[in-house]
Coordinates of C-alpha atoms in Angstrom, one line a residue:
M238 CA 155.7 180.0 37.6
T239 CA 154.2 176.7 35.7
L240 CA 151.7 174.5 37.0
A241 CA 152.2 170.9 36.9
P242 CA 149.9 169.0 34.9
P243 CA 147.1 166.9 36.5
P244 CA 147.9 163.5 37.5
P245 CA 146.2 161.2 35.1
L246 CA 142.7 160.0 36.0
A247 CA 142.6 156.2 37.0
P248 CA 140.5 153.5 34.3
P249 CA 137.0 153.1 35.9
P250 CA 136.7 149.4 37.3
P251 CA 135.6 147.2 34.8
L252 CA 131.7 146.4 34.5
P253 CA 130.4 143.2 35.8
L254 CA 129.5 140.9 32.8
P255 CA 127.1 138.5 32.5
L256 CA 129.4 135.6 32.0
S257 CA 131.5 136.3 35.1
R258 CA 128.2 135.9 37.4
A259 CA 127.1 133.2 35.3
R260 CA 130.5 131.2 36.5
S261 CA 130.0 131.9 39.7
L262 CA 126.2 130.2 39.7
S263 CA 126.3 126.6 41.0
P264 CA 126.4 123.8 38.6
V265 CA 124.1 121.8 40.4
L266 CA 120.9 124.4 39.4
P267 CA 120.2 122.0 36.6
V268 CA 119.7 119.4 38.8
V269 CA 117.2 121.6 40.7
A270 CA 115.4 122.3 37.8
V271 CA 115.0 118.5 37.4
V272 CA 113.0 118.7 40.5
A273 CA 111.1 121.7 40.1
L274 CA 109.8 119.8 37.0
L275 CA 108.3 117.5 39.2
A276 CA 106.0 120.0 40.3
L277 CA 104.2 120.2 37.0
P278 CA 100.9 118.1 36.9
A279 CA 101.4 114.8 35.0
S280 CA 99.5 114.3 31.9
P281 CA 96.5 112.6 31.9
G282 CA 96.1 109.2 31.0
G283 CA 99.7 108.4 31.1
E284 CA 101.1 105.6 31.4
G285 CA 104.6 105.4 33.1
G286 CA 106.8 107.0 30.1
A287 CA 109.4 109.4 29.7
G288 CA 108.1 112.9 31.2
P289 CA 109.6 116.6 31.0
A290 CA 111.9 115.9 34.4
D291 CA 113.4 112.4 32.4
A292 CA 114.3 115.1 29.3
L293 CA 116.0 117.4 31.7
S294 CA 118.1 114.7 32.9
A295 CA 119.1 113.7 29.7
L296 CA 120.3 116.9 28.7
V297 CA 121.6 117.3 32.3
V298 CA 124.0 114.4 31.9
G299 CA 124.8 115.7 28.3
W300 CA 126.0 118.7 29.7
C301 CA 128.1 117.0 32.3
V302 CA 130.1 115.2 29.8
V303 CA 130.9 118.2 27.9
R304 CA 131.6 119.9 30.9
E305 CA 134.3 117.1 31.8
L306 CA 135.8 116.8 28.4
R307 CA 136.5 120.4 29.2
H308 CA 138.3 119.7 32.3
P309 CA 140.0 116.2 31.9
R310 CA 141.1 116.7 36.0
R311 CA 137.4 116.1 36.7
R312 CA 137.3 112.4 37.1
L313 CA 135.8 109.6 38.9
S314 CA 137.6 108.1 41.3
H315 CA 138.4 104.7 41.2
S316 CA 135.9 103.6 43.8
A317 CA 133.1 105.8 42.5
A318 CA 133.8 104.6 39.1
V319 CA 133.6 100.9 40.4
V320 CA 130.5 101.6 42.3
L321 CA 128.3 103.6 39.9
G322 CA 129.3 101.2 37.1
L323 CA 129.2 97.7 38.5
P324 CA 124.9 97.4 37.5
V325 CA 126.2 97.8 34.1
V326 CA 127.6 93.9 34.1
G327 CA 124.1 92.8 34.9
L328 CA 122.4 94.9 33.0
T329 CA 124.0 94.4 29.8
L330 CA 123.6 90.4 30.4
A331 CA 119.9 91.2 30.7
A332 CA 119.2 93.3 28.0
L333 CA 121.0 90.3 25.7
N334 CA 118.6 88.1 27.6
A335 CA 115.5 90.0 26.7
S336 CA 112.7 88.8 24.3
S337 CA 113.3 92.0 21.6
P338 CA 115.8 94.1 20.9
G339 CA 113.5 96.7 21.4
A340 CA 112.8 95.6 25.0
G341 CA 116.1 95.2 25.9
L342 CA 117.2 98.6 25.0
T343 CA 114.2 100.4 26.3
G344 CA 115.1 98.5 29.6
L345 CA 118.7 99.1 29.5
G346 CA 118.0 103.1 28.7
R347 CA 115.7 103.2 32.0
Y348 CA 118.2 101.7 34.5
L349 CA 121.1 103.6 33.0
Q350 CA 119.6 107.0 33.7
V351 CA 118.2 105.7 37.2
F352 CA 121.4 103.8 38.5
V353 CA 124.3 105.0 36.6
L354 CA 124.4 108.1 34.4
V355 CA 122.2 111.1 36.6
P356 CA 124.3 109.5 39.8
A357 CA 127.3 110.4 38.3
A358 CA 126.1 113.9 37.0
V359 CA 125.0 115.1 40.1
L360 CA 128.3 113.4 41.8
L361 CA 130.3 115.5 39.4
L362 CA 127.9 118.5 39.4
I363 CA 127.7 118.9 43.5
R364 CA 131.0 121.1 44.6
D365 CA 130.4 121.3 48.2
R366 CA 128.7 120.7 51.2
S367 CA 126.5 124.2 50.2
D368 CA 125.6 122.7 46.8
F369 CA 124.5 119.6 48.5
R370 CA 122.1 121.5 51.0
V371 CA 120.7 123.7 48.0
L372 CA 119.2 120.0 46.4
A373 CA 118.1 119.0 49.8
W374 CA 116.1 122.2 50.0
S375 CA 114.6 121.7 46.6
F376 CA 113.3 118.1 47.4
V377 CA 111.8 120.5 50.5
G378 CA 110.1 122.5 48.2
L379 CA 108.9 120.2 46.2
A380 CA 107.3 118.1 49.0
G381 CA 105.6 121.1 50.2
W382 CA 104.0 121.7 47.0
Q383 CA 102.9 118.4 46.4
G384 CA 102.0 117.9 50.2
A385 CA 99.6 121.5 49.7
V386 CA 98.0 120.0 46.3
G387 CA 97.5 116.8 48.6
V388 CA 96.0 118.3 51.4
H389 CA 93.5 120.7 49.1
Q390 CA 92.6 117.2 47.2
F391 CA 91.4 115.7 50.3
V392 CA 89.3 118.7 51.8
T393 CA 87.6 119.3 48.6
G394 CA 86.9 115.9 47.5
T395 CA 88.8 115.9 44.3
G396 CA 91.8 113.2 45.0
A397 CA 92.1 110.1 43.8
S398 CA 89.4 107.3 44.9
Y399 CA 89.5 105.7 47.7
Q400 CA 87.1 103.6 49.4
G401 CA 84.4 105.1 47.0
E402 CA 85.6 108.5 48.0
D403 CA 87.6 111.1 45.8
I404 CA 89.9 112.2 49.1
R405 CA 92.9 110.1 48.6
A406 CA 95.8 112.7 48.2
V407 CA 98.0 112.2 45.2
G408 CA 99.1 115.4 44.2
T409 CA 99.7 116.6 40.7
F410 CA 100.8 113.1 39.7
G411 CA 97.3 111.6 39.4
S412 CA 95.1 108.5 40.0
Q413 CA 97.7 106.5 38.0
D414 CA 100.3 107.3 40.1
V415 CA 99.1 106.8 43.5
M416 CA 102.9 106.4 45.3
G417 CA 103.9 109.4 43.4
M418 CA 103.3 112.2 45.7
A419 CA 104.0 109.7 48.8
T420 CA 107.3 109.4 47.3
V421 CA 108.1 113.1 47.4
V422 CA 106.5 114.0 50.4
S423 CA 108.9 111.3 51.7
F424 CA 112.0 112.4 50.5
G425 CA 111.2 115.9 51.6
L426 CA 110.3 115.0 54.9
I427 CA 113.6 113.1 55.3
C428 CA 115.8 115.9 54.3
A429 CA 113.8 118.3 56.4
V430 CA 114.7 115.8 59.2
G431 CA 118.1 115.7 58.1
L432 CA 118.8 119.4 57.9
A433 CA 117.0 120.3 61.4
L434 CA 119.2 118.3 62.8
G435 CA 122.6 119.6 61.6
R436 CA 124.8 122.0 63.0
T437 CA 123.9 124.9 61.1
S438 CA 122.1 128.0 62.4
L439 CA 119.0 128.2 64.3
R440 CA 116.7 129.7 61.5
P441 CA 116.8 127.4 58.7
R442 CA 116.9 124.2 61.2
A443 CA 113.8 126.0 62.6
I444 CA 112.2 126.1 59.1
A445 CA 113.0 122.7 58.2
A446 CA 111.5 121.3 61.6
G447 CA 108.4 123.3 60.6
F448 CA 108.7 121.6 56.9
A449 CA 109.1 118.5 58.6
L450 CA 106.0 118.4 60.8
A451 CA 103.8 119.9 57.9
L452 CA 104.7 117.3 55.7
L453 CA 103.4 114.5 57.8
V454 CA 99.5 115.6 57.1
P455 CA 100.2 115.0 53.6
L456 CA 101.9 111.9 54.0
A457 CA 99.1 110.4 56.6
L458 CA 96.4 111.8 53.9
S459 CA 98.4 109.5 50.7
F460 CA 97.0 106.6 52.8
S461 CA 99.9 105.1 51.4
R462 CA 101.1 101.9 53.8
G463 CA 104.7 101.5 52.7
A464 CA 105.5 105.4 52.8
W465 CA 104.7 105.4 56.1
I466 CA 106.6 102.1 57.5
A467 CA 109.5 103.3 55.3
T468 CA 109.4 106.8 56.4
A469 CA 108.7 106.1 60.1
L470 CA 111.8 103.6 60.3
T471 CA 114.1 105.9 58.5
C472 CA 113.5 108.9 60.8
T473 CA 113.8 106.9 63.9
L474 CA 117.3 105.7 62.1
Q475 CA 118.2 109.7 61.7
L476 CA 117.3 110.3 65.0
A477 CA 119.6 107.5 66.4
L478 CA 122.4 108.8 63.9
A479 CA 121.9 112.2 65.4
G480 CA 122.2 111.4 69.1
L481 CA 120.0 110.2 72.1
R482 CA 119.1 113.8 73.7
R483 CA 117.8 115.0 70.0
A484 CA 116.1 112.0 69.7
L485 CA 113.8 112.3 72.4
K486 CA 113.2 116.0 71.7
V487 CA 111.9 115.4 68.3
G488 CA 110.1 112.2 68.8
A489 CA 108.4 114.0 71.6
A490 CA 107.7 116.3 69.1
V491 CA 106.4 114.2 66.8
V492 CA 104.1 112.1 68.8
L493 CA 102.7 115.5 70.3
S494 CA 101.5 116.9 66.7
G495 CA 100.3 113.7 65.8
V496 CA 98.0 113.8 68.7
V497 CA 96.9 116.9 67.6
L498 CA 96.3 116.3 64.0
V499 CA 94.6 113.3 64.6
G500 CA 93.1 113.2 67.7
G501 CA 92.4 117.2 68.1
F502 CA 91.5 118.0 64.8
G503 CA 90.4 114.7 63.6
V504 CA 91.9 114.7 60.2
G505 CA 90.9 111.3 58.6
S506 CA 90.7 109.8 62.1
A507 CA 88.8 107.1 61.3
M508 CA 90.1 105.9 57.7
L509 CA 93.5 106.5 59.2
Q510 CA 92.9 103.9 61.9
E511 CA 91.6 101.4 59.2
R512 CA 94.2 101.7 57.5
V513 CA 96.9 101.5 59.8
S514 CA 95.5 98.4 61.4
S515 CA 95.3 97.0 58.1
I516 CA 99.3 96.9 58.3
T517 CA 99.0 93.8 60.7
Q518 CA 96.1 91.9 58.4
V519 CA 98.4 91.4 55.6
A520 CA 98.7 88.0 56.8
D521 CA 95.7 87.0 58.4
A522 CA 92.9 88.8 56.4
P523 CA 94.9 90.7 53.3
D524 CA 92.8 92.6 50.9
Q525 CA 92.9 92.2 47.1
S526 CA 96.1 94.1 46.4
V527 CA 97.9 92.9 49.3
T528 CA 96.9 89.4 47.2
D529 CA 98.1 90.5 44.2
R530 CA 101.3 91.7 45.7
F531 CA 101.7 88.3 47.1
T532 CA 101.1 86.5 43.7
M533 CA 103.4 88.3 41.8
W534 CA 106.2 88.1 44.0
A535 CA 105.7 84.5 43.7
A536 CA 105.9 84.8 39.7
A537 CA 109.2 87.0 40.4
V538 CA 110.5 83.9 42.2
G539 CA 109.3 81.2 39.6
M540 CA 111.0 83.1 36.8
W541 CA 114.3 83.5 38.7
R542 CA 114.3 79.8 39.1
E543 CA 113.7 79.2 35.5
Q544 CA 116.8 81.0 34.8
P545 CA 118.9 81.9 38.2
L546 CA 121.7 83.8 36.6
T547 CA 120.6 86.2 33.8
G548 CA 116.7 85.8 34.4
V549 CA 114.0 86.3 32.1
G550 CA 115.3 89.4 30.4
L551 CA 114.9 93.2 30.9
K552 CA 111.2 94.0 30.4
G553 CA 110.5 90.4 30.5
F554 CA 107.7 90.2 33.8
P555 CA 104.7 91.1 32.0
E556 CA 105.6 88.3 29.6
H557 CA 106.4 85.7 31.5
R558 CA 104.0 86.6 34.5
D559 CA 100.7 84.6 33.5
A560 CA 102.8 81.4 33.2
H561 CA 104.1 81.5 36.9
A562 CA 101.5 83.2 38.6
S563 CA 98.5 81.3 40.3
L564 CA 95.0 82.3 39.9
A565 CA 94.5 84.4 43.0
L566 CA 95.9 87.1 40.6
S567 CA 93.3 89.4 39.6
S568 CA 93.1 91.4 36.4
G569 CA 94.3 94.7 37.5
S570 CA 94.1 97.3 40.0
D571 CA 91.2 100.0 39.4
T572 CA 91.9 103.6 39.7
A573 CA 89.4 106.9 39.4
G574 CA 89.5 110.2 40.5
A575 CA 91.7 113.0 40.3
G576 CA 90.5 114.7 37.0
T577 CA 90.5 111.3 35.3
G578 CA 87.9 108.4 35.0
F579 CA 87.5 104.9 35.7
V580 CA 91.2 103.0 34.7
R581 CA 91.8 99.2 35.0
Q582 CA 95.6 98.8 35.3
P583 CA 97.4 96.0 34.4
L584 CA 100.1 94.6 36.6
L585 CA 103.3 94.8 34.9
S586 CA 105.7 94.8 37.8
P587 CA 106.2 92.6 40.8
H588 CA 106.0 96.0 43.4
N589 CA 109.4 94.7 44.6
M590 CA 112.2 96.0 43.1
Y591 CA 114.5 93.0 44.5
L592 CA 112.3 90.5 43.2
L593 CA 112.3 92.2 40.0
I594 CA 115.9 92.6 39.4
L595 CA 116.0 88.7 40.6
G596 CA 113.2 87.6 37.9
E597 CA 114.6 89.9 35.2
Q598 CA 118.1 89.9 35.8
G599 CA 119.0 86.5 38.5
L600 CA 121.6 86.5 40.8
I601 CA 124.4 88.4 38.7
G602 CA 121.9 91.7 38.5
L603 CA 120.9 91.4 41.9
L604 CA 124.3 91.0 42.9
A605 CA 125.6 94.0 40.9
L606 CA 122.9 96.9 41.5
T607 CA 122.5 95.8 45.1
G608 CA 126.4 95.5 45.8
G609 CA 126.4 99.1 44.9
W610 CA 123.7 100.2 47.0
L611 CA 125.4 98.4 50.5
A612 CA 128.6 99.9 49.2
L613 CA 127.1 103.6 48.9
L614 CA 125.0 102.6 52.6
V615 CA 128.6 101.7 54.3
C616 CA 130.3 104.6 53.1
A617 CA 127.6 106.5 54.1
L618 CA 127.7 105.4 57.4
R619 CA 131.2 106.0 57.9
G620 CA 130.9 109.5 56.8
R621 CA 128.1 110.1 59.7
L622 CA 130.9 108.2 61.8
R623 CA 133.7 110.9 60.9
V624 CA 131.5 114.1 61.9
R625 CA 129.9 112.7 65.1
D626 CA 132.2 114.7 67.2
R627 CA 132.6 118.0 65.5
G628 CA 132.0 119.0 61.8
P629 CA 129.8 120.9 60.0
G630 CA 128.5 117.9 57.6
L631 CA 126.0 116.7 60.0
D632 CA 123.1 117.6 58.0
C633 CA 124.4 116.4 54.9
A634 CA 125.0 113.0 56.5
L635 CA 121.8 112.3 58.2
V636 CA 119.9 113.4 54.9
A637 CA 122.4 111.0 52.5
C638 CA 121.6 107.9 54.7
G639 CA 118.2 108.9 55.8
L640 CA 117.2 109.0 51.6
L641 CA 119.4 105.7 51.0
I642 CA 117.7 103.7 54.0
W643 CA 114.0 105.0 52.8
Q644 CA 114.6 103.8 49.2
L645 CA 116.2 100.8 50.6
I646 CA 113.3 99.5 52.8
D647 CA 110.5 101.1 49.7
F648 CA 112.5 98.8 47.6
M649 CA 110.7 96.1 49.4
Y650 CA 107.2 97.0 47.9
A651 CA 107.7 99.3 45.3
D652 CA 110.0 99.2 42.0
I653 CA 111.0 101.8 39.6
G654 CA 108.4 103.4 37.5
G655 CA 106.2 107.0 36.8
P656 CA 107.4 110.0 37.2
S657 CA 108.2 110.2 40.2
T658 CA 111.5 107.4 38.9
V659 CA 114.0 110.4 38.1
L660 CA 113.5 111.7 41.5
T661 CA 114.8 108.3 42.7
A662 CA 118.1 108.7 40.6
V663 CA 118.5 112.4 42.0
V664 CA 118.6 110.8 45.3
F665 CA 121.4 108.2 44.3
G666 CA 123.0 110.7 43.2
L667 CA 123.0 112.7 46.1
V668 CA 123.8 109.9 48.1
A669 CA 126.9 108.6 46.1
W670 CA 128.7 112.1 46.4
W671 CA 128.0 111.9 50.6
A672 CA 129.7 108.4 50.3
L673 CA 132.4 109.0 48.1
V674 CA 133.6 112.6 48.2
G675 CA 131.2 114.7 50.4
S676 CA 132.3 112.9 53.8
S677 CA 136.0 113.3 53.1
G678 CA 136.0 116.7 55.0
R679 CA 137.2 118.5 52.2
S680 CA 134.0 119.7 50.4
D681 CA 133.5 123.0 52.5
G682 CA 134.9 125.5 50.3
P683 CA 132.3 128.1 48.1
H684 CA 134.3 126.8 45.0
V685 CA 135.7 123.8 45.5
G686 CA 136.7 122.0 42.4
S687 CA 135.5 124.8 40.4
S688 CA 137.3 125.3 36.9
H689 CA 138.7 129.1 38.0
G690 CA 139.5 128.2 41.5
G691 CA 142.1 125.9 41.8
S692 CA 142.4 122.0 41.7
G693 CA 141.7 121.5 45.7
G694 CA 139.0 119.6 47.9
R695 CA 136.4 118.3 45.5
E696 CA 138.5 118.2 42.2
G697 CA 141.3 116.5 44.0
A698 CA 139.3 113.6 45.7
L699 CA 137.4 112.8 42.4
A700 CA 140.8 112.5 40.8
R701 CA 142.6 110.2 43.1

């Protein structure tokens, strides 16, 4: 009797290759790296030039172009191309009208980076709402780090100079960019509020709510009146969009925490009260910073009247400022502290984005840029209405609407410049994705639109 041969052994399962794991990673991680680079200390004595985050954002744009060329079906929809490409018209005319080719090319590159190229790259790299939330949490994490540094500066007296004391919280941005930390913390707080008001599981919502309350402290210690106003208005609108019941609960918690922090522990109460009261005195008894701002606003309007359609050209405000400004304008603003000595910074912009565009790009540039922003706002709010009654995208809607509303309010008393500007570009990309793609409700799958997962969801929405 012969025995049957044993059955052949099954081949061992293939070992997982690093390449397959890499393919499963989110393509939005390079954008997260751009946000993370803003945690590094700014170079002392820097004058607002390109930093590591700006350089990485350029690499991300290049990588996104190569990635899209390899998969031709992934293209922007017609509406997205129009909304994001609309500013190019005014920017090109203003660059041609600049005082020198170098100034025109430099200004054109900066505007394209912030309002066209990086937002388009972020929109294309976000696959679904999970990727959106990853980016939103990266904003919260960066704000937590910068806020912790700012609180430490206030406590130890190592911050920027404010009323003769080195107590102003500026994070790692230094005294020459006092709005940098306030901007980062405001973005993080708005993202935290949106994530806390969503319909996800309880644990991440509770963590987001804790971050939102904690970030109120460094925001207050930044002594930035503009950031206070924009954040208060934006969070109020976020609560209104989330529903009346939630608005009352969160509003009560914020008021209670504010009373405890300022009244109970005395967190800068005297200086904060003085700073808050100064908001109502900008017309009756303005300080020199407010006077300078009003004077530069008038100068920008004067430039627009000189060239109403195309403006004086990109990077033209400093050159034409003195010809249109009154004698009330000071020679510059004083900065000191946070590791640097006394520096007299020249006033090279009107600190109002709308007036800066109007003066340098004229009505054509203003209508092109603001027209795109208003289109994004309308689409983002429409997306919020789609998830009003049900749907998992409420937190994404609140984050996107809040970030855009904050930015549009902030542009009334600030403009682009400094290391945190690249974060503004990422914000417009986040908003553009929600407004033009994510609010359609077809972007919740784990690999929607990926190169190896079919052509549904995001890819189909972008290709329409």
